[in-house]
């Protein structure tokens, strides 16, 4: 009995430790609403492609939303530290396409992909959540503002690279 108590105490301690490590690795993963009151409202129906792309005000609002919600896993300034995928990859793949028509189609597809994952989150093969979903907390303005921020960061990084 004594042994069992010791073991369960140890297991409880290990469990708490694993939660702490998780929290340290990812920071606070509770979804935080994004204040988009300074942006043009988009209505109840989802607008695709992202109507804010290239809008500096939306990128600035998205930067705050990104910092509070995504940076802990996807990296500060949208630069992935390897914990979660590089979000600039989506835009880079589209921008690498030669034709403008193909780029636009790719961007639209990437918008839908980004929105769906942001709203629903991700689970691994065992059903454990690897990314929280933001449905119910994020408006479409919030999702598109964050997507706009990541796009503007992608352009900034591409501008640094020699052609
Ligand atoms: C708790 C950590 C965590 C947080 C917080 C998080 N993500 Fe993720 N995200 C992940 C992981 C891990 C994956 C990869 C999951 C997989 O492929 O199974 C992922 C995948 C994605 C993908 C797909 C990327 C690709 O190349 O396929 C998108 C888009 C995404 N996240 C957007 C966001 C946005 C936007 C936020 C903030 C609103 C966010 N994530 C917050 C962990 C997180």
JSON list of C-alpha atoms and ligand atoms in Angstrom, two decimals:
[
{"chain": "A", "resi": 1, "resn": "UNK", "atom": "CA", "xyz": [0.00, 0.00, 0.00]},
{"chain": "A", "resi": 2, "resn": "UNK", "atom": "CA", "xyz": [2.79, 2.34, 1.05]},
{"chain": "A", "resi": 3, "resn": "UNK", "atom": "CA", "xyz": [4.57, 1.53, -2.19]},
{"chain": "A", "resi": 4, "resn": "UNK", "atom": "CA", "xyz": [1.46, 2.25, -4.21]},
{"chain": "A", "resi": 5, "resn": "UNK", "atom": "CA", "xyz": [1.03, 5.64, -2.54]},
{"chain": "A", "resi": 6, "resn": "UNK", "atom": "CA", "xyz": [4.61, 6.52, -3.33]},
{"chain": "A", "resi": 7, "resn": "UNK", "atom": "CA", "xyz": [4.17, 5.47, -6.93]},
{"chain": "A", "resi": 8, "resn": "UNK", "atom": "CA", "xyz": [0.96, 7.42, -7.42]},
{"chain": "A", "resi": 9, "resn": "UNK", "atom": "CA", "xyz": [2.62, 10.46, -5.85]},
{"chain": "A", "resi": 10, "resn": "UNK", "atom": "CA", "xyz": [5.48, 10.12, -8.29]},
{"chain": "A", "resi": 11, "resn": "UNK", "atom": "CA", "xyz": [3.10, 9.72, -11.21]},
{"chain": "A", "resi": 12, "resn": "UNK", "atom": "CA", "xyz": [1.17, 12.82, -10.13]},
{"chain": "A", "resi": 13, "resn": "UNK", "atom": "CA", "xyz": [4.42, 14.77, -9.91]},
{"chain": "A", "resi": 14, "resn": "UNK", "atom": "CA", "xyz": [5.47, 13.57, -13.37]},
{"chain": "A", "resi": 15, "resn": "UNK", "atom": "CA", "xyz": [2.08, 14.54, -14.75]},
{"chain": "A", "resi": 16, "resn": "UNK", "atom": "CA", "xyz": [2.34, 18.06, -13.29]},
{"chain": "A", "resi": 17, "resn": "UNK", "atom": "CA", "xyz": [5.87, 18.36, -14.64]},
{"chain": "A", "resi": 18, "resn": "UNK", "atom": "CA", "xyz": [4.74, 17.40, -18.13]},
{"chain": "A", "resi": 19, "resn": "UNK", "atom": "CA", "xyz": [1.99, 20.04, -18.01]},
{"chain": "A", "resi": 20, "resn": "UNK", "atom": "CA", "xyz": [4.57, 22.63, -16.90]},
{"chain": "A", "resi": 21, "resn": "UNK", "atom": "CA", "xyz": [6.94, 21.65, -19.70]},
{"chain": "A", "resi": 22, "resn": "UNK", "atom": "CA", "xyz": [4.09, 21.91, -22.19]},
{"chain": "A", "resi": 23, "resn": "UNK", "atom": "CA", "xyz": [3.16, 25.35, -20.90]},
{"chain": "A", "resi": 24, "resn": "UNK", "atom": "CA", "xyz": [6.79, 26.51, -21.06]},
{"chain": "A", "resi": 25, "resn": "UNK", "atom": "CA", "xyz": [7.24, 25.20, -24.58]},
{"chain": "A", "resi": 26, "resn": "UNK", "atom": "CA", "xyz": [4.08, 26.76, -25.96]},
{"chain": "A", "resi": 27, "resn": "UNK", "atom": "CA", "xyz": [3.40, 29.65, -23.59]},
{"chain": "A", "resi": 28, "resn": "UNK", "atom": "CA", "xyz": [-0.26, 30.50, -23.05]},
{"chain": "A", "resi": 29, "resn": "UNK", "atom": "CA", "xyz": [-2.36, 28.63, -25.61]},
{"chain": "A", "resi": 30, "resn": "UNK", "atom": "CA", "xyz": [-5.76, 29.98, -24.52]},
{"chain": "A", "resi": 31, "resn": "UNK", "atom": "CA", "xyz": [-7.29, 31.72, -27.57]},
{"chain": "A", "resi": 32, "resn": "UNK", "atom": "CA", "xyz": [-7.41, 35.49, -27.12]},
{"chain": "A", "resi": 33, "resn": "UNK", "atom": "CA", "xyz": [-9.89, 37.60, -29.11]},
{"chain": "A", "resi": 34, "resn": "UNK", "atom": "CA", "xyz": [-8.38, 40.14, -31.51]},
{"chain": "A", "resi": 35, "resn": "UNK", "atom": "CA", "xyz": [-9.61, 43.76, -31.47]},
{"chain": "A", "resi": 36, "resn": "UNK", "atom": "CA", "xyz": [-10.43, 44.45, -35.13]},
{"chain": "A", "resi": 37, "resn": "UNK", "atom": "CA", "xyz": [-12.66, 47.50, -34.50]},
{"chain": "A", "resi": 38, "resn": "UNK", "atom": "CA", "xyz": [-10.29, 49.74, -36.52]},
{"chain": "A", "resi": 39, "resn": "UNK", "atom": "CA", "xyz": [-10.80, 47.62, -39.69]},
{"chain": "A", "resi": 40, "resn": "UNK", "atom": "CA", "xyz": [-13.59, 47.59, -42.27]},
{"chain": "A", "resi": 41, "resn": "UNK", "atom": "CA", "xyz": [-16.13, 44.98, -41.14]},
{"chain": "A", "resi": 42, "resn": "UNK", "atom": "CA", "xyz": [-16.54, 42.06, -43.57]},
{"chain": "A", "resi": 43, "resn": "UNK", "atom": "CA", "xyz": [-20.03, 40.81, -42.69]},
{"chain": "A", "resi": 44, "resn": "UNK", "atom": "CA", "xyz": [-21.29, 37.40, -41.63]},
{"chain": "A", "resi": 45, "resn": "UNK", "atom": "CA", "xyz": [-20.42, 35.47, -44.83]},
{"chain": "A", "resi": 46, "resn": "UNK", "atom": "CA", "xyz": [-16.78, 34.43, -45.25]},
{"chain": "A", "resi": 47, "resn": "UNK", "atom": "CA", "xyz": [-15.02, 36.48, -47.93]},
{"chain": "A", "resi": 48, "resn": "UNK", "atom": "CA", "xyz": [-12.43, 34.54, -49.97]},
{"chain": "A", "resi": 49, "resn": "UNK", "atom": "CA", "xyz": [-9.72, 35.38, -51.01]},
{"chain": "A", "resi": 50, "resn": "UNK", "atom": "CA", "xyz": [-8.47, 37.33, -48.01]},
{"chain": "A", "resi": 51, "resn": "UNK", "atom": "CA", "xyz": [-9.87, 40.85, -48.64]},
{"chain": "A", "resi": 52, "resn": "UNK", "atom": "CA", "xyz": [-7.27, 42.53, -46.38]},
{"chain": "A", "resi": 53, "resn": "UNK", "atom": "CA", "xyz": [-4.14, 41.27, -48.19]},
{"chain": "A", "resi": 54, "resn": "UNK", "atom": "CA", "xyz": [-1.75, 44.21, -48.64]},
{"chain": "A", "resi": 55, "resn": "UNK", "atom": "CA", "xyz": [-3.67, 46.38, -46.15]},
{"chain": "A", "resi": 56, "resn": "UNK", "atom": "CA", "xyz": [-1.11, 47.79, -43.66]},
{"chain": "A", "resi": 57, "resn": "UNK", "atom": "CA", "xyz": [-3.67, 48.54, -40.97]},
{"chain": "A", "resi": 58, "resn": "UNK", "atom": "CA", "xyz": [-4.91, 44.94, -41.07]},
{"chain": "A", "resi": 59, "resn": "UNK", "atom": "CA", "xyz": [-1.31, 43.67, -40.94]},
{"chain": "A", "resi": 60, "resn": "UNK", "atom": "CA", "xyz": [-0.70, 45.76, -37.79]},
{"chain": "A", "resi": 61, "resn": "UNK", "atom": "CA", "xyz": [-3.87, 44.44, -36.13]},
{"chain": "A", "resi": 62, "resn": "UNK", "atom": "CA", "xyz": [-2.90, 40.92, -37.21]},
{"chain": "A", "resi": 63, "resn": "UNK", "atom": "CA", "xyz": [0.59, 41.34, -35.73]},
{"chain": "A", "resi": 64, "resn": "UNK", "atom": "CA", "xyz": [-0.95, 41.83, -32.28]},
{"chain": "A", "resi": 65, "resn": "UNK", "atom": "CA", "xyz": [-3.32, 38.89, -32.77]},
{"chain": "A", "resi": 66, "resn": "UNK", "atom": "CA", "xyz": [-0.44, 36.73, -33.96]},
{"chain": "A", "resi": 67, "resn": "UNK", "atom": "CA", "xyz": [1.76, 37.68, -31.00]},
{"chain": "A", "resi": 68, "resn": "UNK", "atom": "CA", "xyz": [-0.97, 36.85, -28.46]},
{"chain": "A", "resi": 69, "resn": "UNK", "atom": "CA", "xyz": [-2.13, 33.62, -30.10]},
{"chain": "A", "resi": 70, "resn": "UNK", "atom": "CA", "xyz": [0.33, 32.04, -32.50]},
{"chain": "A", "resi": 71, "resn": "UNK", "atom": "CA", "xyz": [3.88, 33.24, -31.76]},
{"chain": "A", "resi": 72, "resn": "UNK", "atom": "CA", "xyz": [4.35, 30.83, -28.82]},
{"chain": "A", "resi": 73, "resn": "UNK", "atom": "CA", "xyz": [4.32, 27.90, -31.26]},
{"chain": "A", "resi": 74, "resn": "UNK", "atom": "CA", "xyz": [4.90, 29.35, -34.75]},
{"chain": "A", "resi": 75, "resn": "UNK", "atom": "CA", "xyz": [7.66, 31.73, -33.62]},
{"chain": "A", "resi": 76, "resn": "UNK", "atom": "CA", "xyz": [8.17, 35.46, -32.98]},
{"chain": "A", "resi": 77, "resn": "UNK", "atom": "CA", "xyz": [7.78, 37.64, -36.11]},
{"chain": "A", "resi": 78, "resn": "UNK", "atom": "CA", "xyz": [6.39, 34.57, -37.88]},
{"chain": "A", "resi": 79, "resn": "UNK", "atom": "CA", "xyz": [9.87, 33.03, -37.98]},
{"chain": "A", "resi": 80, "resn": "UNK", "atom": "CA", "xyz": [9.43, 29.39, -36.99]},
{"chain": "A", "resi": 81, "resn": "UNK", "atom": "CA", "xyz": [11.73, 28.03, -34.31]},
{"chain": "A", "resi": 82, "resn": "UNK", "atom": "CA", "xyz": [10.85, 24.48, -35.32]},
{"chain": "A", "resi": 83, "resn": "UNK", "atom": "CA", "xyz": [8.09, 23.81, -32.73]},
{"chain": "A", "resi": 84, "resn": "UNK", "atom": "CA", "xyz": [5.36, 24.32, -35.35]},
{"chain": "A", "resi": 85, "resn": "UNK", "atom": "CA", "xyz": [5.47, 24.78, -39.14]},
{"chain": "A", "resi": 86, "resn": "UNK", "atom": "CA", "xyz": [6.77, 27.95, -40.81]},
{"chain": "A", "resi": 87, "resn": "UNK", "atom": "CA", "xyz": [3.60, 29.87, -41.75]},
{"chain": "A", "resi": 88, "resn": "UNK", "atom": "CA", "xyz": [5.46, 31.95, -44.38]},
{"chain": "A", "resi": 89, "resn": "UNK", "atom": "CA", "xyz": [5.99, 28.75, -46.37]},
{"chain": "A", "resi": 90, "resn": "UNK", "atom": "CA", "xyz": [2.41, 28.86, -47.69]},
{"chain": "A", "resi": 91, "resn": "UNK", "atom": "CA", "xyz": [2.86, 32.34, -49.18]},
{"chain": "A", "resi": 92, "resn": "UNK", "atom": "CA", "xyz": [6.40, 31.63, -50.36]},
{"chain": "A", "resi": 93, "resn": "UNK", "atom": "CA", "xyz": [5.20, 28.63, -52.34]},
{"chain": "A", "resi": 94, "resn": "UNK", "atom": "CA", "xyz": [2.55, 30.76, -54.05]},
{"chain": "A", "resi": 95, "resn": "UNK", "atom": "CA", "xyz": [4.87, 33.71, -54.69]},
{"chain": "A", "resi": 96, "resn": "UNK", "atom": "CA", "xyz": [7.45, 31.38, -56.25]},
{"chain": "A", "resi": 97, "resn": "UNK", "atom": "CA", "xyz": [5.02, 30.52, -59.06]},
{"chain": "A", "resi": 98, "resn": "UNK", "atom": "CA", "xyz": [5.85, 32.28, -62.30]},
{"chain": "A", "resi": 99, "resn": "UNK", "atom": "CA", "xyz": [2.41, 33.32, -63.53]},
{"chain": "A", "resi": 100, "resn": "UNK", "atom": "CA", "xyz": [0.27, 35.91, -61.71]},
{"chain": "A", "resi": 101, "resn": "UNK", "atom": "CA", "xyz": [-2.85, 33.88, -62.47]},
{"chain": "A", "resi": 102, "resn": "UNK", "atom": "CA", "xyz": [-1.38, 30.80, -60.81]},
{"chain": "A", "resi": 103, "resn": "UNK", "atom": "CA", "xyz": [-0.18, 32.91, -57.88]},
{"chain": "A", "resi": 104, "resn": "UNK", "atom": "CA", "xyz": [-3.67, 34.27, -57.32]},
{"chain": "A", "resi": 105, "resn": "UNK", "atom": "CA", "xyz": [-5.24, 30.81, -57.45]},
{"chain": "A", "resi": 106, "resn": "UNK", "atom": "CA", "xyz": [-2.60, 29.45, -55.07]},
{"chain": "A", "resi": 107, "resn": "UNK", "atom": "CA", "xyz": [-3.14, 32.35, -52.63]},
{"chain": "A", "resi": 108, "resn": "UNK", "atom": "CA", "xyz": [-6.87, 31.73, -52.62]},
{"chain": "A", "resi": 109, "resn": "UNK", "atom": "CA", "xyz": [-6.34, 28.04, -51.86]},
{"chain": "A", "resi": 110, "resn": "UNK", "atom": "CA", "xyz": [-3.83, 28.91, -49.13]},
{"chain": "A", "resi": 111, "resn": "UNK", "atom": "CA", "xyz": [-6.35, 31.37, -47.62]},
{"chain": "A", "resi": 112, "resn": "UNK", "atom": "CA", "xyz": [-8.98, 28.63, -47.28]},
{"chain": "A", "resi": 113, "resn": "UNK", "atom": "CA", "xyz": [-6.41, 26.20, -45.85]},
{"chain": "A", "resi": 114, "resn": "UNK", "atom": "CA", "xyz": [-5.17, 28.78, -43.35]},
{"chain": "A", "resi": 115, "resn": "UNK", "atom": "CA", "xyz": [-8.69, 29.77, -42.27]},
{"chain": "A", "resi": 116, "resn": "UNK", "atom": "CA", "xyz": [-9.85, 26.17, -41.81]},
{"chain": "A", "resi": 117, "resn": "UNK", "atom": "CA", "xyz": [-6.85, 25.17, -39.68]},
{"chain": "A", "resi": 118, "resn": "UNK", "atom": "CA", "xyz": [-7.01, 28.38, -37.65]},
{"chain": "A", "resi": 119, "resn": "UNK", "atom": "CA", "xyz": [-10.69, 27.81, -36.86]},
{"chain": "A", "resi": 120, "resn": "UNK", "atom": "CA", "xyz": [-10.52, 24.04, -36.24]},
{"chain": "A", "resi": 121, "resn": "UNK", "atom": "CA", "xyz": [-6.99, 23.50, -34.94]},
{"chain": "A", "resi": 122, "resn": "UNK", "atom": "CA", "xyz": [-5.03, 20.29, -35.48]},
{"chain": "A", "resi": 123, "resn": "UNK", "atom": "CA", "xyz": [-4.90, 16.84, -33.89]},
{"chain": "A", "resi": 124, "resn": "UNK", "atom": "CA", "xyz": [-2.24, 14.20, -34.28]},
{"chain": "A", "resi": 125, "resn": "UNK", "atom": "CA", "xyz": [-2.87, 10.56, -35.23]},
{"chain": "A", "resi": 126, "resn": "UNK", "atom": "CA", "xyz": [-3.73, 9.67, -31.63]},
{"chain": "A", "resi": 127, "resn": "UNK", "atom": "CA", "xyz": [-6.34, 12.42, -31.40]},
{"chain": "A", "resi": 128, "resn": "UNK", "atom": "CA", "xyz": [-4.24, 14.65, -29.14]},
{"chain": "A", "resi": 129, "resn": "UNK", "atom": "CA", "xyz": [-4.55, 18.35, -29.92]},
{"chain": "A", "resi": 130, "resn": "UNK", "atom": "CA", "xyz": [-1.37, 19.77, -31.43]},
{"chain": "A", "resi": 131, "resn": "UNK", "atom": "CA", "xyz": [-2.87, 23.18, -32.14]},
{"chain": "A", "resi": 132, "resn": "UNK", "atom": "CA", "xyz": [-5.96, 24.79, -30.55]},
{"chain": "A", "resi": 133, "resn": "UNK", "atom": "CA", "xyz": [-8.89, 25.86, -32.75]},
{"chain": "A", "resi": 134, "resn": "UNK", "atom": "CA", "xyz": [-9.97, 29.51, -32.66]},
{"chain": "A", "resi": 135, "resn": "UNK", "atom": "CA", "xyz": [-13.58, 29.12, -33.86]},
{"chain": "A", "resi": 136, "resn": "UNK", "atom": "CA", "xyz": [-15.95, 31.02, -31.57]},
{"chain": "A", "resi": 137, "resn": "UNK", "atom": "CA", "xyz": [-13.17, 33.39, -30.44]},
{"chain": "A", "resi": 138, "resn": "UNK", "atom": "CA", "xyz": [-11.95, 34.74, -33.80]},
{"chain": "A", "resi": 139, "resn": "UNK", "atom": "CA", "xyz": [-14.13, 36.70, -36.18]},
{"chain": "A", "resi": 140, "resn": "UNK", "atom": "CA", "xyz": [-13.31, 36.47, -39.89]},
{"chain": "A", "resi": 141, "resn": "UNK", "atom": "CA", "xyz": [-11.74, 39.93, -39.52]},
{"chain": "A", "resi": 142, "resn": "UNK", "atom": "CA", "xyz": [-9.34, 38.44, -36.92]},
{"chain": "A", "resi": 143, "resn": "UNK", "atom": "CA", "xyz": [-8.43, 35.43, -39.11]},
{"chain": "A", "resi": 144, "resn": "UNK", "atom": "CA", "xyz": [-7.79, 37.59, -42.20]},
{"chain": "A", "resi": 145, "resn": "UNK", "atom": "CA", "xyz": [-5.84, 40.21, -40.22]},
{"chain": "A", "resi": 146, "resn": "UNK", "atom": "CA", "xyz": [-3.45, 37.51, -38.95]},
{"chain": "A", "resi": 147, "resn": "UNK", "atom": "CA", "xyz": [-3.18, 36.01, -42.44]},
{"chain": "A", "resi": 148, "resn": "UNK", "atom": "CA", "xyz": [-2.40, 39.52, -43.77]},
{"chain": "A", "resi": 149, "resn": "UNK", "atom": "CA", "xyz": [0.31, 39.96, -41.15]},
{"chain": "A", "resi": 150, "resn": "UNK", "atom": "CA", "xyz": [1.98, 36.66, -42.13]},
{"chain": "A", "resi": 151, "resn": "UNK", "atom": "CA", "xyz": [1.81, 37.68, -45.80]},
{"chain": "A", "resi": 152, "resn": "UNK", "atom": "CA", "xyz": [3.41, 41.06, -45.11]},
{"chain": "A", "resi": 153, "resn": "UNK", "atom": "CA", "xyz": [6.15, 39.35, -43.07]},
{"chain": "A", "resi": 154, "resn": "UNK", "atom": "CA", "xyz": [6.74, 37.01, -46.04]},
{"chain": "A", "resi": 155, "resn": "UNK", "atom": "CA", "xyz": [7.19, 40.01, -48.37]},
{"chain": "A", "resi": 156, "resn": "UNK", "atom": "CA", "xyz": [9.60, 41.61, -45.87]},
{"chain": "A", "resi": 157, "resn": "UNK", "atom": "CA", "xyz": [11.73, 38.46, -45.70]},
{"chain": "A", "resi": 158, "resn": "UNK", "atom": "CA", "xyz": [11.71, 38.02, -49.50]},
{"chain": "A", "resi": 159, "resn": "UNK", "atom": "CA", "xyz": [12.83, 41.64, -49.97]},
{"chain": "A", "resi": 160, "resn": "UNK", "atom": "CA", "xyz": [15.93, 40.89, -47.88]},
{"chain": "A", "resi": 161, "resn": "UNK", "atom": "CA", "xyz": [17.00, 38.07, -50.19]},
{"chain": "A", "resi": 162, "resn": "UNK", "atom": "CA", "xyz": [19.08, 38.80, -53.28]},
{"chain": "A", "resi": 163, "resn": "UNK", "atom": "CA", "xyz": [17.33, 37.83, -56.53]},
{"chain": "B", "resi": 1, "resn": "LIG", "atom": "C1", "xyz": [0.05, 25.02, -29.25]},
{"chain": "B", "resi": 1, "resn": "LIG", "atom": "C2", "xyz": [0.86, 25.37, -30.38]},
{"chain": "B", "resi": 1, "resn": "LIG", "atom": "C3", "xyz": [0.18, 26.10, -31.52]},
{"chain": "B", "resi": 1, "resn": "LIG", "atom": "C4", "xyz": [-0.49, 27.31, -31.50]},
{"chain": "B", "resi": 1, "resn": "LIG", "atom": "C5", "xyz": [-0.79, 28.18, -30.29]},
{"chain": "B", "resi": 1, "resn": "LIG", "atom": "C6", "xyz": [-0.86, 27.59, -32.86]},
{"chain": "B", "resi": 1, "resn": "LIG", "atom": "N1", "xyz": [-0.43, 26.58, -33.69]},
{"chain": "B", "resi": 1, "resn": "LIG", "atom": "FE1", "xyz": [-0.73, 26.43, -35.69]},
{"chain": "B", "resi": 1, "resn": "LIG", "atom": "N2", "xyz": [0.13, 24.61, -35.70]},
{"chain": "B", "resi": 1, "resn": "LIG", "atom": "C7", "xyz": [0.72, 24.00, -34.63]},
{"chain": "B", "resi": 1, "resn": "LIG", "atom": "C8", "xyz": [1.26, 22.70, -35.02]},
{"chain": "B", "resi": 1, "resn": "LIG", "atom": "C9", "xyz": [1.98, 21.72, -34.12]},
{"chain": "B", "resi": 1, "resn": "LIG", "atom": "C10", "xyz": [0.94, 22.56, -36.40]},
{"chain": "B", "resi": 1, "resn": "LIG", "atom": "C11", "xyz": [1.25, 21.35, -37.28]},
{"chain": "B", "resi": 1, "resn": "LIG", "atom": "C12", "xyz": [0.20, 20.33, -36.95]},
{"chain": "B", "resi": 1, "resn": "LIG", "atom": "C13", "xyz": [0.16, 19.16, -37.88]},
{"chain": "B", "resi": 1, "resn": "LIG", "atom": "O1", "xyz": [0.60, 19.28, -39.05]},
{"chain": "B", "resi": 1, "resn": "LIG", "atom": "O2", "xyz": [-0.36, 18.13, -37.44]},
{"chain": "B", "resi": 1, "resn": "LIG", "atom": "C14", "xyz": [0.26, 23.78, -36.80]},
{"chain": "B", "resi": 1, "resn": "LIG", "atom": "C15", "xyz": [-0.18, 24.04, -38.08]},
{"chain": "B", "resi": 1, "resn": "LIG", "atom": "C16", "xyz": [-0.71, 25.24, -38.51]},
{"chain": "B", "resi": 1, "resn": "LIG", "atom": "C17", "xyz": [-1.04, 25.55, -39.88]},
{"chain": "B", "resi": 1, "resn": "LIG", "atom": "C18", "xyz": [-0.79, 24.66, -41.09]},
{"chain": "B", "resi": 1, "resn": "LIG", "atom": "C19", "xyz": [0.60, 24.97, -41.62]},
{"chain": "B", "resi": 1, "resn": "LIG", "atom": "C20", "xyz": [1.06, 24.17, -42.80]},
{"chain": "B", "resi": 1, "resn": "LIG", "atom": "O3", "xyz": [2.10, 24.54, -43.40]},
{"chain": "B", "resi": 1, "resn": "LIG", "atom": "O4", "xyz": [0.44, 23.18, -43.16]},
{"chain": "B", "resi": 1, "resn": "LIG", "atom": "C21", "xyz": [-1.56, 26.81, -39.89]},
{"chain": "B", "resi": 1, "resn": "LIG", "atom": "C22", "xyz": [-2.05, 27.59, -41.09]},
{"chain": "B", "resi": 1, "resn": "LIG", "atom": "C23", "xyz": [-1.55, 27.28, -38.52]},
{"chain": "B", "resi": 1, "resn": "LIG", "atom": "N3", "xyz": [-1.02, 26.31, -37.72]},
{"chain": "B", "resi": 1, "resn": "LIG", "atom": "C24", "xyz": [-1.97, 28.55, -38.12]},
{"chain": "B", "resi": 1, "resn": "LIG", "atom": "C25", "xyz": [-1.95, 29.00, -36.80]},
{"chain": "B", "resi": 1, "resn": "LIG", "atom": "C26", "xyz": [-2.42, 30.31, -36.39]},
{"chain": "B", "resi": 1, "resn": "LIG", "atom": "C27", "xyz": [-2.93, 31.38, -37.34]},
{"chain": "B", "resi": 1, "resn": "LIG", "atom": "C28", "xyz": [-2.30, 30.36, -35.03]},
{"chain": "B", "resi": 1, "resn": "LIG", "atom": "C29", "xyz": [-2.70, 31.48, -34.12]},
{"chain": "B", "resi": 1, "resn": "LIG", "atom": "C30", "xyz": [-4.01, 32.03, -34.28]},
{"chain": "B", "resi": 1, "resn": "LIG", "atom": "C31", "xyz": [-1.76, 29.08, -34.59]},
{"chain": "B", "resi": 1, "resn": "LIG", "atom": "N4", "xyz": [-1.56, 28.28, -35.70]},
{"chain": "B", "resi": 1, "resn": "LIG", "atom": "C32", "xyz": [-1.51, 28.73, -33.27]},
{"chain": "B", "resi": 1, "resn": "LIG", "atom": "C33", "xyz": [0.80, 24.49, -33.34]},
{"chain": "B", "resi": 1, "resn": "LIG", "atom": "C34", "xyz": [0.20, 25.67, -32.91]}
]
